[in-house]
Amino acid sequence: MQAIDFVAPTSVDEAISALAAGSGMARPLSGGTDLIAQLQEGRLALDTVVDLKRIPELMAISINSDGLTLGASVSCHSINNNQAIRDAYPALIDSTHLIGGTQIQGRASLGGNLCNSSPAADSIPNLIAHSVTCHIAGPNGRRTVPVEEFCTAPGRNVLENGEFLVALEFPAPPANFGAAYLRFIPRNEMDIAVVGAGASVVLSDDGGTIQSARVSIGAVAPTPLFVQEAGDALAGQPVSEETLAKAADLARDAARPISDMRGTIPQRKHLSGVLTQRALRIAIDRARGTKTVDELGRLNGHG
Amino acid sequence: MASTKQNGTANLAANGQNGYRVIGTRPVRPDGVDKVTGRAVYAADVQMTGLLHGHVLRSPHAHARIRSIDTSKAEALPGVRAVVTAADLPVAEDKIEDLGEGAINLKYLSDNILAHEKALYHGHAVAGVAAINPHIAEEAAALIEVDYEPLPPVMTVDDALADDAPILLETLRTDSMGEIGSEQTNLASFFRHQRGDLEAGFTDADLVVDRTFRTETVHQGYIEPHAATALYSADGQITIWTSTQGSFAVRDQVCEILQIPVSRLKVVPTEIGGGFGGKINVYVEPVAVLLSQKAGHEPVKIVMSRADVLAATGPTSGSNIRVKIGVDSNGKISAALAELYYEAGAYPGSPVGAAANVSLAPYAIDNLQVDGYDIIVNRPRSAAYRAPGGTNVAFAVESVVDELAEKLGMDPAEFRILNGARENDRRPDGVQYARIGQIETVEAIKESEHYQSPLEGNYRGRGIASGYWNNWGGQSSATAVLNPDGTVNLNEASTDIGGTRASIAMQLAEAMDIDYEQVKARVVDTDTVSYNDVTGGSRTTFATGLAAYNLGQQLKKEMKRRLAEHWDVEPSGVSYEDGVFSAGGESLPFVEAADLVQEEEPLMASSTVHPQDFGPGFSTQCVDVEVDPETGKITILRYTIAQDVGKAIHPSYVEGQMQGGVAQGIGWAINEEYIYDDEGHLLNASLLDYRMPTALDLPMIETIMVEVPHPAHPYGVRGVGEVNIVPPAGAVANAVYQATGVRMDKLPISPANLLEAMWAKQAEGAAELVPGDD
């Protein structure tokens, strides 16, 4: 690993200048759990690293009746320990508990997971299920992008040179909202998703009908997929295994995976359906208030 | 839950060895404090003035001719002190040497350190650099220009034996039971063990099961990567500090490769973070020596990365195995055939020979044939891995045995008892057993609460399997110094991987009838004691323990002689009981005697041993699994291992060995495998994607220590380190069959492989998947 410059700005504007000064060889750093590993393994060559963690806006958690605004560099550990987030967005914890072990969670951020733009990222299908909006800053000012449009290819996203992610904005959960993220890994820890599935539902007041739903699957395409047709197929349908199976079929059809060392095409197609159906079941249970986040945490192997 | 079954303790009592003071207790480990406080010095912790850092450049190709290597740019980089390639190694010729772990061709050994004409696997070392820091060394290595001519890779048994297979080693000829072939080949050797009348045995059979299996390359997965520091002093004396299972094995290999006399090389073993057979071969040690010499006699340290360890150090063989077994109407085995095709990696020397011994060892069989094939492929040179070769073949044999028992409608434990090997039966290669404990391990499982308990629920299944390992004696040397305060310094050269400092010291303490705390055991360098074989073959507690026993006898005898002089009686008149010497009304406790007998002359003892009569080990294991029918993922619900341990010297360490072997075996069974692309590039050289089990993947592994004392050891010790890894893959496969109705014919039984097999079974139009409680 080569020597690199380290800059730690304290405002968004300073960070924009610092990135611009790096002439294309600068990268923002949050937790560094991907970036530093890539540097050490020689997969990335940089001359400047711009640490964003001293910028208050990137480390802020703001939660109120309008929703949640999460600074892009907030650590998973801070999210896990925030009772207001656990109460309002219990499904988010499915991802923040899965990313790394406890020590890694002290560093790793959802913003970093999104900007690393791995097709197998454990947070992105979940963010898509939660209808998150990405707030971006750069030399040409600020802009927003729906999270499902953020990733463009493996390791690539809509960020232009000099731009960085500032915050993730979650809408306030409507009444009878529930969501879930599940991934399949061969072991019970320390693994990359073979397939991941995020799902959210809004149920009728009696809990018997799905008013709207969002489904997203990971590790089955060059980017995490927003399977809009699966959500559309669920809208207005009664809650039943048959309904969920239809959505699962649509997710399976939408998946266009490759075979690699972590999974095969048939396995991944199949798991897209299985995990979509399982995630929807949990989302419905949560919407009905029949399962707590901590119970679901255990389901995911994280007590 | 742990338990011990005593068998044959009457023998021990008859030998006057019952009623132990130290053996069978569980004292704290001597290395414990240093390890939990981080003080223990592992190989990468070695520091010294002027230390340079080495880096090894490795082949990006699985199979390529090396046309030329240009190191000029690397040498010109500021901070670089030396660059070496195979040209710096002495010319190696085809020469067979036995370096304590079987015969090795010196040319191959040298080629594996730095590739000469050809790179034979992805990760094969090509050049080494020493620089003032590791970053410069790495950067310089990238500046070395190697002109490769890529050749088609040969990755499997089938590739290697194909008619038009590319040839890896141009001078290799098949050694077929001593007869050397004339053609170029990738088949290094072939052998056959046979007895009885195989054809008649199969003709007599009422039922024959004939299956083929495939297992993948797996790595030992020790947590500490290889690391070595070498200092080539200006006076020609060389010192190597390294993490190894055998300091003398390192000395002998390095001396052969570099063509220097053993007197010029001292090897200092550091603490070791696991080996499992993989830290016997040298890798970076000779490179560090060459770099130290070339860099102006400065010390050079090379620490392998995890990726280098997985890509370039000893995995064990993938294999193709055929097993055919016939039984008569009573369920007795009438004939058995095993064909073992083992991938040796880039140079000959797979563990197929040991695998043949293991193959049918738990069973008494009159008519058998075992064929072994040692085959080279473009993968790293295979190294020993805990009961080398055993897990592969036991997976195959135990799967077939399970199918036979099922088709006979017999309890699989009953089948193993009916056909089990006993004293005077013979191993596949003809070796006759002394007193062994195979039947006892099956009975221990059969009677266990685990096996007796019901297993309920869909997609759950229970499987059992047995396994054998021959163990080893080997050569050991040790000295003991009696201190005037009644303590004893025990100097031995067996690397302590599994708690052997304690288990050897305990035998010395027992022999001298003193407390364990009075013995201070330490592992010394190659200049301090005589030759000592590697910690391997489950031999250390047995053989080095025997040396320690001898030391105790010698010290006691000499103390008696000196006390007899002091008391003016015949030496035979001095008795020693319960830690007190006495004669003719005089008596002296050990501690005071230790001072008294050394008033005129110090006292020490030395012992060298080479026991030939080592006792083999058997194990039978039981596992409950649950399979997720939608994902193919296996959960290990419960696991019990019964193992014949001879006599457990330190039961906690013995249980740890049993649990450790099972943990590794489960990993092998369900997830571990080397994954290559079509060009022979290793894709999963990280512990993220080379999936060993984590703590969350395993239940508590329950142990039943079956003690059938080994008659040729004063305390009945048998090796306990290896046989435990032999049965797990077979046991898991048999449990998966009970859970799903699918007989897996390959390892690993990963979710992807199991899902595919379940789909194939459904597609066959076979019956619905069998729920586990059926």
Coordinates of C-alpha atoms in Angstrom, one line a residue, chain B residues 124-634:
Chain B
H124 CA 3.7 -20.3 -7.4
A125 CA 6.6 -18.3 -6.0
V126 CA 8.8 -16.8 -8.8
A127 CA 11.0 -14.2 -7.1
G128 CA 11.8 -12.7 -3.7
V129 CA 12.6 -9.1 -2.7
A130 CA 14.1 -7.7 0.5
A131 CA 13.6 -4.0 1.3
I132 CA 13.7 -1.6 4.2
N133 CA 10.0 -1.8 4.6
P134 CA 7.2 -4.1 3.5
H135 CA 5.6 -1.5 1.2
I136 CA 8.8 -1.0 -0.8
A137 CA 9.3 -4.7 -1.0
E138 CA 5.8 -5.1 -2.4
E139 CA 6.2 -2.3 -4.9
A140 CA 9.6 -3.7 -6.0
A141 CA 8.1 -7.1 -6.6
A142 CA 5.6 -5.5 -8.9
L143 CA 8.5 -4.1 -11.0
I144 CA 9.9 -7.6 -11.7
E145 CA 9.2 -8.4 -15.3
V146 CA 8.5 -12.1 -15.9
D147 CA 8.0 -13.3 -19.5
Y148 CA 5.5 -16.1 -19.2
E149 CA 4.3 -18.5 -21.9
P150 CA 0.9 -19.5 -20.6
L151 CA 0.1 -23.2 -21.0
P152 CA -3.3 -25.0 -20.7
P153 CA -4.0 -25.7 -17.1
V154 CA -4.6 -29.3 -15.8
M155 CA -6.9 -28.9 -12.9
T156 CA -8.5 -32.3 -12.0
V157 CA -7.9 -36.0 -12.1
D158 CA -9.9 -36.3 -15.3
D159 CA -8.0 -33.4 -17.0
A160 CA -4.7 -35.0 -15.9
L161 CA -5.4 -38.5 -17.1
A162 CA -7.0 -37.5 -20.4
D163 CA -5.3 -38.9 -23.5
D164 CA -4.1 -35.5 -24.7
A165 CA -3.5 -34.0 -21.3
P166 CA -0.8 -31.3 -21.2
I167 CA 2.3 -32.6 -19.3
L168 CA 3.3 -30.7 -16.1
L169 CA 6.7 -32.3 -15.4
E170 CA 8.6 -33.4 -18.4
T171 CA 10.8 -35.9 -16.6
L172 CA 8.0 -37.6 -14.6
R173 CA 7.3 -41.3 -15.3
T174 CA 4.7 -43.4 -13.6
D175 CA 6.1 -45.5 -10.7
S176 CA 3.8 -48.6 -10.8
M177 CA 4.7 -50.7 -7.8
G178 CA 8.4 -50.1 -8.5
E179 CA 8.1 -50.5 -12.2
I180 CA 9.0 -47.2 -13.9
G181 CA 7.0 -46.2 -17.1
S182 CA 8.6 -44.9 -20.3
E183 CA 6.0 -42.3 -21.3
Q184 CA 5.6 -38.7 -20.2
T185 CA 2.6 -38.6 -17.8
N186 CA 0.8 -36.8 -15.0
L187 CA 0.3 -40.1 -13.1
A188 CA 3.1 -40.1 -10.6
S189 CA 2.4 -43.5 -9.1
F190 CA 0.1 -46.4 -8.9
F191 CA -0.2 -49.1 -6.2
R192 CA -2.5 -51.9 -5.3
H193 CA -3.2 -53.7 -2.0
Q194 CA -5.1 -57.0 -2.4
R195 CA -6.0 -60.1 -0.4
G196 CA -8.4 -63.0 -0.7
D197 CA -10.5 -63.5 -3.8
L198 CA -12.3 -60.4 -4.8
E199 CA -14.3 -61.9 -7.6
A200 CA -15.5 -64.8 -5.5
G201 CA -16.3 -62.3 -2.7
F202 CA -18.6 -60.3 -5.0
T203 CA -20.1 -63.4 -6.5
D204 CA -21.0 -64.6 -3.0
A205 CA -22.6 -61.2 -2.2
D206 CA -26.3 -60.9 -1.8
L207 CA -26.1 -57.2 -2.1
V208 CA -23.5 -55.0 -3.7
V209 CA -23.3 -51.2 -3.6
D210 CA -21.0 -49.5 -6.1
R211 CA -20.6 -45.7 -6.1
T212 CA -18.2 -43.0 -7.1
F213 CA -17.5 -39.8 -5.3
R214 CA -15.7 -36.5 -5.8
T215 CA -14.1 -34.3 -3.1
E216 CA -12.6 -30.9 -3.5
T217 CA -9.3 -29.4 -2.5
V218 CA -9.4 -28.0 1.1
H219 CA -6.9 -26.1 3.2
Q220 CA -5.9 -26.7 6.8
G221 CA -6.9 -23.2 7.7
Y222 CA -4.5 -22.5 10.5
I223 CA -5.1 -19.0 11.8
E224 CA -1.4 -17.9 11.8
P225 CA 0.0 -17.4 8.3
H226 CA 3.5 -18.7 7.6
A227 CA 6.3 -16.3 8.6
A228 CA 10.0 -16.7 8.9
T229 CA 13.0 -14.5 9.7
A230 CA 16.5 -15.5 8.5
L231 CA 19.9 -14.2 9.4
Y232 CA 22.8 -15.3 7.3
S233 CA 25.7 -14.1 9.4
A234 CA 29.0 -12.9 7.8
D235 CA 30.7 -16.0 9.3
G236 CA 28.4 -18.3 7.4
Q237 CA 26.2 -19.3 10.4
I238 CA 22.5 -19.2 9.6
T239 CA 19.6 -18.8 12.0
I240 CA 15.9 -19.1 11.1
W241 CA 13.1 -18.1 13.4
T242 CA 9.9 -19.7 12.1
S243 CA 6.5 -21.1 12.8
T244 CA 6.8 -24.8 12.2
Q245 CA 5.6 -28.2 13.3
G246 CA 9.2 -29.4 13.2
S247 CA 12.3 -27.3 13.6
F248 CA 14.5 -30.2 12.5
A249 CA 12.3 -30.7 9.4
V250 CA 12.9 -27.1 8.5
R251 CA 16.6 -27.5 9.1
D252 CA 16.8 -30.6 6.9
Q253 CA 14.7 -29.2 4.1
V254 CA 16.5 -25.8 4.0
C255 CA 19.9 -27.5 4.1
E256 CA 19.0 -29.8 1.3
I257 CA 17.6 -27.0 -0.8
L258 CA 20.5 -24.6 -0.2
Q259 CA 23.1 -27.4 -0.1
I260 CA 24.6 -26.4 3.2
P261 CA 25.7 -28.7 6.1
V262 CA 23.3 -28.9 9.0
S263 CA 25.9 -27.6 11.4
R264 CA 25.6 -24.2 9.8
L265 CA 21.9 -23.8 10.4
K266 CA 20.1 -23.3 13.6
V267 CA 16.3 -23.3 13.5
V268 CA 14.5 -21.5 16.4
P269 CA 10.8 -22.4 16.6
T270 CA 8.4 -19.7 17.7
E271 CA 5.0 -20.2 19.1
I272 CA 2.7 -21.6 16.5
G273 CA -0.8 -20.6 15.6
G274 CA -2.0 -23.9 14.2
G275 CA -0.5 -26.2 11.6
F276 CA -2.6 -29.4 11.1
G277 CA 0.1 -30.8 8.9
G278 CA 0.5 -27.6 6.8
K279 CA 3.5 -26.3 8.7
I280 CA 5.9 -29.1 7.9
N281 CA 6.9 -28.1 4.3
V282 CA 9.1 -24.9 4.0
Y283 CA 8.0 -22.1 1.8
V284 CA 9.5 -18.7 2.7
E285 CA 12.4 -19.9 4.8
P286 CA 14.9 -20.6 2.0
V287 CA 13.9 -17.4 0.3
A288 CA 14.6 -15.4 3.5
V289 CA 18.0 -17.1 3.8
L290 CA 19.0 -16.2 0.2
L291 CA 17.8 -12.7 0.7
S292 CA 19.7 -12.2 3.9
Q293 CA 22.9 -13.4 2.3
K294 CA 22.4 -11.2 -0.7
A295 CA 21.4 -8.2 1.3
G296 CA 24.7 -8.1 3.1
H297 CA 24.0 -10.4 6.0
E298 CA 21.0 -8.4 7.4
P299 CA 18.1 -10.3 8.8
V300 CA 15.1 -10.7 6.5
K301 CA 11.5 -11.4 7.6
I302 CA 8.9 -12.7 5.3
V303 CA 5.2 -12.8 6.4
M304 CA 2.8 -14.5 4.1
S305 CA -0.6 -12.9 3.5
R306 CA -3.7 -14.9 4.0
A307 CA -4.2 -15.0 0.2
D308 CA -0.6 -16.3 -0.3
V309 CA -1.3 -19.0 2.4
L310 CA -4.4 -20.2 0.6
A311 CA -2.9 -20.0 -2.9
A312 CA 0.5 -21.4 -2.3
T313 CA 0.8 -23.5 0.8
G314 CA -0.3 -27.0 1.4
P315 CA -3.9 -27.7 0.9
T316 CA -4.9 -31.3 0.8
S317 CA -6.0 -33.3 -2.2
G318 CA -9.2 -33.3 -4.1
S319 CA -10.1 -36.8 -5.1
N320 CA -12.2 -39.1 -7.2
I321 CA -13.1 -42.3 -5.3
R322 CA -14.9 -45.4 -6.3
V323 CA -16.1 -47.8 -3.5
K324 CA -17.8 -51.1 -4.1
I325 CA -18.8 -53.3 -1.2
G326 CA -20.7 -56.6 -1.2
V327 CA -22.4 -58.2 1.8
D328 CA -23.8 -61.7 2.3
S329 CA -27.3 -62.4 3.5
N330 CA -26.2 -62.0 7.1
G331 CA -24.9 -58.6 6.5
K332 CA -21.2 -59.6 6.6
I333 CA -18.9 -57.9 4.1
S334 CA -17.9 -60.5 1.5
A335 CA -15.7 -58.3 -0.7
A336 CA -14.7 -54.6 -1.0
L337 CA -13.0 -52.6 -3.7
A338 CA -11.7 -49.1 -3.4
E339 CA -10.1 -47.0 -6.2
L340 CA -8.5 -43.8 -5.0
Y341 CA -7.5 -41.1 -7.4
Y342 CA -5.8 -38.3 -5.4
E343 CA -4.7 -34.9 -6.8
A344 CA -1.2 -34.3 -5.5
G345 CA -1.0 -30.7 -6.7
A346 CA 2.0 -29.6 -8.8
Y347 CA 4.4 -32.2 -7.6
P348 CA 4.0 -35.9 -6.7
G349 CA 3.1 -36.8 -3.1
S350 CA -0.6 -36.8 -2.4
P351 CA -1.7 -38.7 0.8
V352 CA -3.2 -41.5 -1.3
G353 CA -1.0 -44.1 0.4
A354 CA -2.3 -43.2 3.8
A355 CA -5.8 -42.9 2.4
A356 CA -5.5 -46.5 1.3
N357 CA -4.6 -47.6 4.8
V358 CA -7.6 -45.7 6.2
S359 CA -10.1 -46.7 3.5
L360 CA -11.5 -50.0 4.9
A361 CA -9.6 -50.1 8.1
P362 CA -12.6 -50.1 10.5
Y363 CA -13.8 -53.4 9.0
A364 CA -12.7 -57.0 9.0
I365 CA -12.6 -58.0 5.3
D366 CA -11.2 -61.2 3.8
N367 CA -11.5 -60.2 0.1
L368 CA -10.4 -56.7 -0.8
Q369 CA -8.6 -54.6 -3.3
V370 CA -7.5 -51.0 -2.9
D371 CA -5.9 -49.2 -5.8
G372 CA -4.2 -45.8 -5.3
Y373 CA -3.3 -43.2 -8.0
D374 CA -1.1 -40.2 -7.3
I375 CA -1.8 -37.6 -9.9
I376 CA -0.3 -34.1 -10.5
V377 CA -2.4 -31.1 -11.4
N378 CA -1.9 -27.3 -11.6
R379 CA -2.8 -26.7 -8.0
P380 CA -0.4 -26.0 -5.0
R381 CA 1.7 -28.9 -3.9
S382 CA -0.5 -30.8 -1.4
A383 CA 0.7 -31.0 2.2
A384 CA -0.3 -33.1 5.1
Y385 CA -3.7 -32.3 6.6
R386 CA -4.7 -34.0 9.9
A387 CA -5.1 -37.7 9.1
P388 CA -3.9 -37.0 5.5
G389 CA -6.2 -38.4 2.9
G390 CA -8.5 -40.0 5.4
T391 CA -11.6 -37.7 5.3
N392 CA -12.0 -38.1 1.6
V393 CA -12.0 -41.9 1.5
A394 CA -14.0 -42.2 4.7
F395 CA -16.7 -40.0 3.2
A396 CA -16.9 -42.5 0.3
V397 CA -16.7 -45.7 2.3
E398 CA -19.0 -44.6 5.1
S399 CA -21.6 -43.5 2.6
V400 CA -21.5 -46.9 1.0
V401 CA -21.6 -48.7 4.4
D402 CA -24.6 -46.6 5.4
E403 CA -26.4 -47.5 2.1
L404 CA -25.7 -51.2 2.7
A405 CA -27.0 -51.0 6.2
E406 CA -30.1 -49.2 5.1
K407 CA -30.8 -51.8 2.3
L408 CA -30.2 -54.6 4.7
G409 CA -32.7 -53.0 7.1
M410 CA -29.9 -53.0 9.7
D411 CA -29.1 -50.4 12.3
P412 CA -25.9 -48.7 11.0
A413 CA -24.1 -49.1 14.4
E414 CA -25.0 -52.8 14.4
F415 CA -23.6 -53.2 10.9
R416 CA -20.4 -51.6 12.1
I417 CA -20.2 -53.9 15.1
L418 CA -20.9 -57.0 13.0
N419 CA -18.2 -56.1 10.5
G420 CA -15.9 -54.2 12.9
A421 CA -12.1 -54.8 13.0
R422 CA -10.7 -56.3 16.1
E423 CA -7.3 -57.4 17.5
N424 CA -5.4 -59.6 14.9
D425 CA -7.6 -58.3 12.0
R426 CA -5.7 -56.6 9.2
R427 CA -5.6 -53.2 7.7
P428 CA -6.1 -53.0 3.9
D429 CA -2.3 -53.0 3.4
G430 CA -1.9 -56.1 5.5
V431 CA -0.7 -54.6 8.8
Q432 CA -2.1 -56.7 11.7
Y433 CA -3.8 -54.9 14.5
A434 CA -2.8 -55.3 18.2
R435 CA -5.4 -54.3 20.7
I436 CA -7.6 -51.7 19.1
G437 CA -10.8 -49.9 20.1
Q438 CA -13.0 -49.6 17.0
I439 CA -15.8 -51.8 18.3
E440 CA -15.7 -49.9 21.6
T441 CA -16.2 -46.5 19.8
V442 CA -19.2 -47.9 17.9
E443 CA -20.7 -49.2 21.1
A444 CA -20.1 -45.9 22.9
I445 CA -22.0 -44.1 20.2
K446 CA -24.8 -46.8 20.1
E447 CA -25.2 -46.5 23.9
S448 CA -24.9 -42.7 24.0
E449 CA -27.9 -40.6 25.1
H450 CA -27.6 -38.9 21.8
Y451 CA -28.0 -42.0 19.7
Q452 CA -30.7 -43.3 22.0
S453 CA -32.7 -40.0 21.9
P454 CA -35.5 -39.6 19.3
L455 CA -35.0 -37.0 16.5
E456 CA -38.2 -35.4 15.5
G457 CA -39.1 -32.9 12.8
N458 CA -39.2 -32.6 9.1
Y459 CA -36.0 -32.5 7.1
R460 CA -34.0 -33.7 10.1
G461 CA -31.7 -36.6 10.0
R462 CA -29.1 -38.5 12.0
G463 CA -26.0 -40.1 10.6
I464 CA -23.1 -42.0 12.0
A465 CA -19.7 -42.9 10.6
S466 CA -16.4 -44.5 11.7
G467 CA -12.8 -43.7 10.9
Y468 CA -9.3 -44.9 11.4
W469 CA -5.9 -43.3 11.6
N470 CA -2.6 -45.1 11.9
N471 CA -0.7 -42.6 14.1
W472 CA 3.0 -42.6 14.2
G473 CA 6.0 -43.0 16.5
G474 CA 8.9 -41.1 15.0
Q475 CA 12.1 -40.0 16.7
S476 CA 12.2 -37.8 19.8
S477 CA 15.0 -36.3 22.0
A478 CA 14.7 -34.6 25.3
T479 CA 16.8 -33.6 28.3
A480 CA 15.9 -33.0 31.9
V481 CA 17.8 -30.8 34.3
L482 CA 17.2 -31.4 38.0
N483 CA 17.2 -28.1 39.9
P484 CA 18.3 -28.0 43.5
D485 CA 14.9 -26.8 44.6
G486 CA 13.3 -30.0 43.4
T487 CA 11.9 -28.7 40.1
V488 CA 12.9 -30.1 36.7
N489 CA 13.6 -28.3 33.5
L490 CA 12.3 -30.4 30.6
N491 CA 13.9 -29.4 27.3
E492 CA 12.2 -31.0 24.2
A493 CA 11.9 -30.0 20.6
S494 CA 8.4 -31.0 19.7
T495 CA 6.4 -28.0 18.6
D496 CA 3.5 -27.5 21.0
I497 CA 0.4 -27.1 18.9
G498 CA -2.2 -29.1 20.9
G499 CA -0.9 -28.8 24.5
T500 CA 2.0 -31.1 24.4
R501 CA 4.2 -29.1 26.7
A502 CA 1.7 -30.0 29.3
S503 CA 1.1 -33.6 28.3
I504 CA 4.8 -34.4 28.1
A505 CA 5.6 -32.6 31.4
M506 CA 2.7 -34.6 33.0
Q507 CA 4.3 -37.8 32.0
L508 CA 7.7 -36.8 33.4
A509 CA 6.0 -35.7 36.6
E510 CA 4.1 -39.0 36.8
A511 CA 7.3 -40.9 36.2
M512 CA 9.0 -39.1 39.0
D513 CA 6.0 -39.0 41.3
I514 CA 6.2 -35.2 41.6
D515 CA 3.6 -32.5 41.0
Y516 CA 3.0 -31.2 37.4
E517 CA 3.9 -27.7 38.7
Q518 CA 7.5 -28.9 39.5
V519 CA 8.2 -29.5 35.8
K520 CA 8.9 -26.6 33.5
A521 CA 8.7 -27.7 29.9
R522 CA 10.1 -25.7 27.0
V523 CA 10.5 -26.2 23.3
V524 CA 14.1 -25.7 22.3
D525 CA 16.0 -25.0 19.1
T526 CA 17.8 -27.5 16.8
D527 CA 21.2 -26.8 18.4
T528 CA 20.0 -27.8 21.9
V529 CA 18.8 -31.3 21.7
S530 CA 19.2 -34.2 19.3
Y531 CA 17.1 -34.8 16.2
N532 CA 13.4 -34.7 16.8
D533 CA 10.7 -35.5 14.3
V534 CA 7.8 -33.1 13.5
T535 CA 4.7 -32.7 15.7
G536 CA 2.6 -34.8 13.3
G537 CA 1.1 -38.2 13.0
S538 CA -0.4 -37.8 16.5
R539 CA 3.0 -38.9 17.8
T540 CA 4.1 -36.2 20.2
T541 CA 2.4 -37.1 23.5
F542 CA 3.1 -40.7 22.6
A543 CA 6.8 -40.6 21.6
T544 CA 8.2 -37.4 23.2
G545 CA 6.1 -38.5 26.2
L546 CA 7.9 -41.8 26.2
A547 CA 11.2 -39.8 26.2
A548 CA 10.0 -37.8 29.2
Y549 CA 9.0 -41.1 30.9
N550 CA 12.5 -42.4 30.4
L551 CA 14.0 -39.1 31.7
G552 CA 12.0 -39.6 34.9
Q553 CA 13.2 -43.1 35.3
Q554 CA 16.8 -42.1 34.7
L555 CA 16.7 -39.2 37.2
K556 CA 15.0 -41.4 39.9
K557 CA 17.6 -44.1 39.4
E558 CA 20.5 -41.7 39.6
M559 CA 19.0 -40.0 42.7
K560 CA 18.7 -43.5 44.3
R561 CA 22.3 -44.3 43.5
R562 CA 23.6 -41.1 45.0
L563 CA 21.4 -41.4 48.0
A564 CA 22.6 -45.0 48.5
E565 CA 26.1 -43.7 48.5
H566 CA 25.1 -41.0 51.0
W567 CA 23.3 -43.5 53.2
D568 CA 26.0 -46.1 52.6
V569 CA 23.5 -48.8 51.4
E570 CA 23.1 -50.7 48.2
P571 CA 21.2 -48.8 45.5
S572 CA 18.7 -51.6 45.4
G573 CA 18.0 -50.9 49.1
V574 CA 16.7 -47.4 48.3
S575 CA 13.0 -47.1 47.7
Y576 CA 11.0 -44.2 46.4
E577 CA 7.3 -44.0 47.2
D578 CA 4.8 -41.1 47.4
G579 CA 7.6 -38.6 46.7
V580 CA 9.9 -39.9 49.5
F581 CA 13.2 -41.7 49.2
S582 CA 13.9 -44.1 52.0
A583 CA 16.4 -46.8 53.0
G584 CA 17.3 -48.5 56.3
G585 CA 15.3 -46.1 58.5
E586 CA 16.5 -43.0 56.6
S587 CA 14.0 -41.0 54.5
L588 CA 14.1 -37.8 52.5
P589 CA 11.4 -36.1 50.5
F590 CA 12.1 -35.5 46.8
V591 CA 12.7 -31.7 47.1
E592 CA 15.3 -32.2 49.8
A593 CA 16.8 -35.1 48.0
A594 CA 17.2 -33.0 44.8
D595 CA 19.4 -30.6 46.7
L596 CA 21.4 -33.2 48.6
V597 CA 22.2 -35.4 45.6
Q598 CA 23.7 -32.4 43.7
E599 CA 26.0 -31.2 46.4
E600 CA 29.0 -32.8 44.7
E601 CA 27.9 -33.1 41.1
P602 CA 25.0 -31.7 39.0
L603 CA 22.4 -34.1 37.6
M604 CA 20.7 -34.1 34.2
A605 CA 19.4 -36.8 32.0
S606 CA 18.9 -37.2 28.3
S607 CA 16.7 -39.6 26.3
T608 CA 16.3 -40.4 22.6
V609 CA 13.5 -42.7 21.4
H610 CA 12.3 -44.1 18.2
P611 CA 9.3 -46.3 19.1
Q612 CA 8.0 -48.5 16.3
D613 CA 5.0 -49.9 18.1
F614 CA 2.5 -47.0 18.0
G615 CA -1.2 -47.7 18.5
P616 CA -3.7 -46.7 15.9
G617 CA -6.8 -44.7 16.7
F618 CA -10.5 -45.2 15.8
S619 CA -13.4 -42.9 16.1
T620 CA -17.2 -43.2 15.6
Q621 CA -19.3 -40.2 15.4
C622 CA -23.0 -39.3 15.4
V623 CA -24.6 -36.1 14.0
D624 CA -28.1 -34.7 13.7
V625 CA -28.7 -32.2 10.9
E626 CA -31.6 -30.1 9.7
V627 CA -31.8 -29.1 6.1
D628 CA -33.7 -26.0 4.8
P629 CA -35.5 -27.6 1.9
E630 CA -35.8 -24.2 0.2
T631 CA -32.2 -23.2 0.4
G632 CA -30.2 -26.4 0.8
K633 CA -28.5 -25.1 3.9
I634 CA -27.5 -27.5 6.6

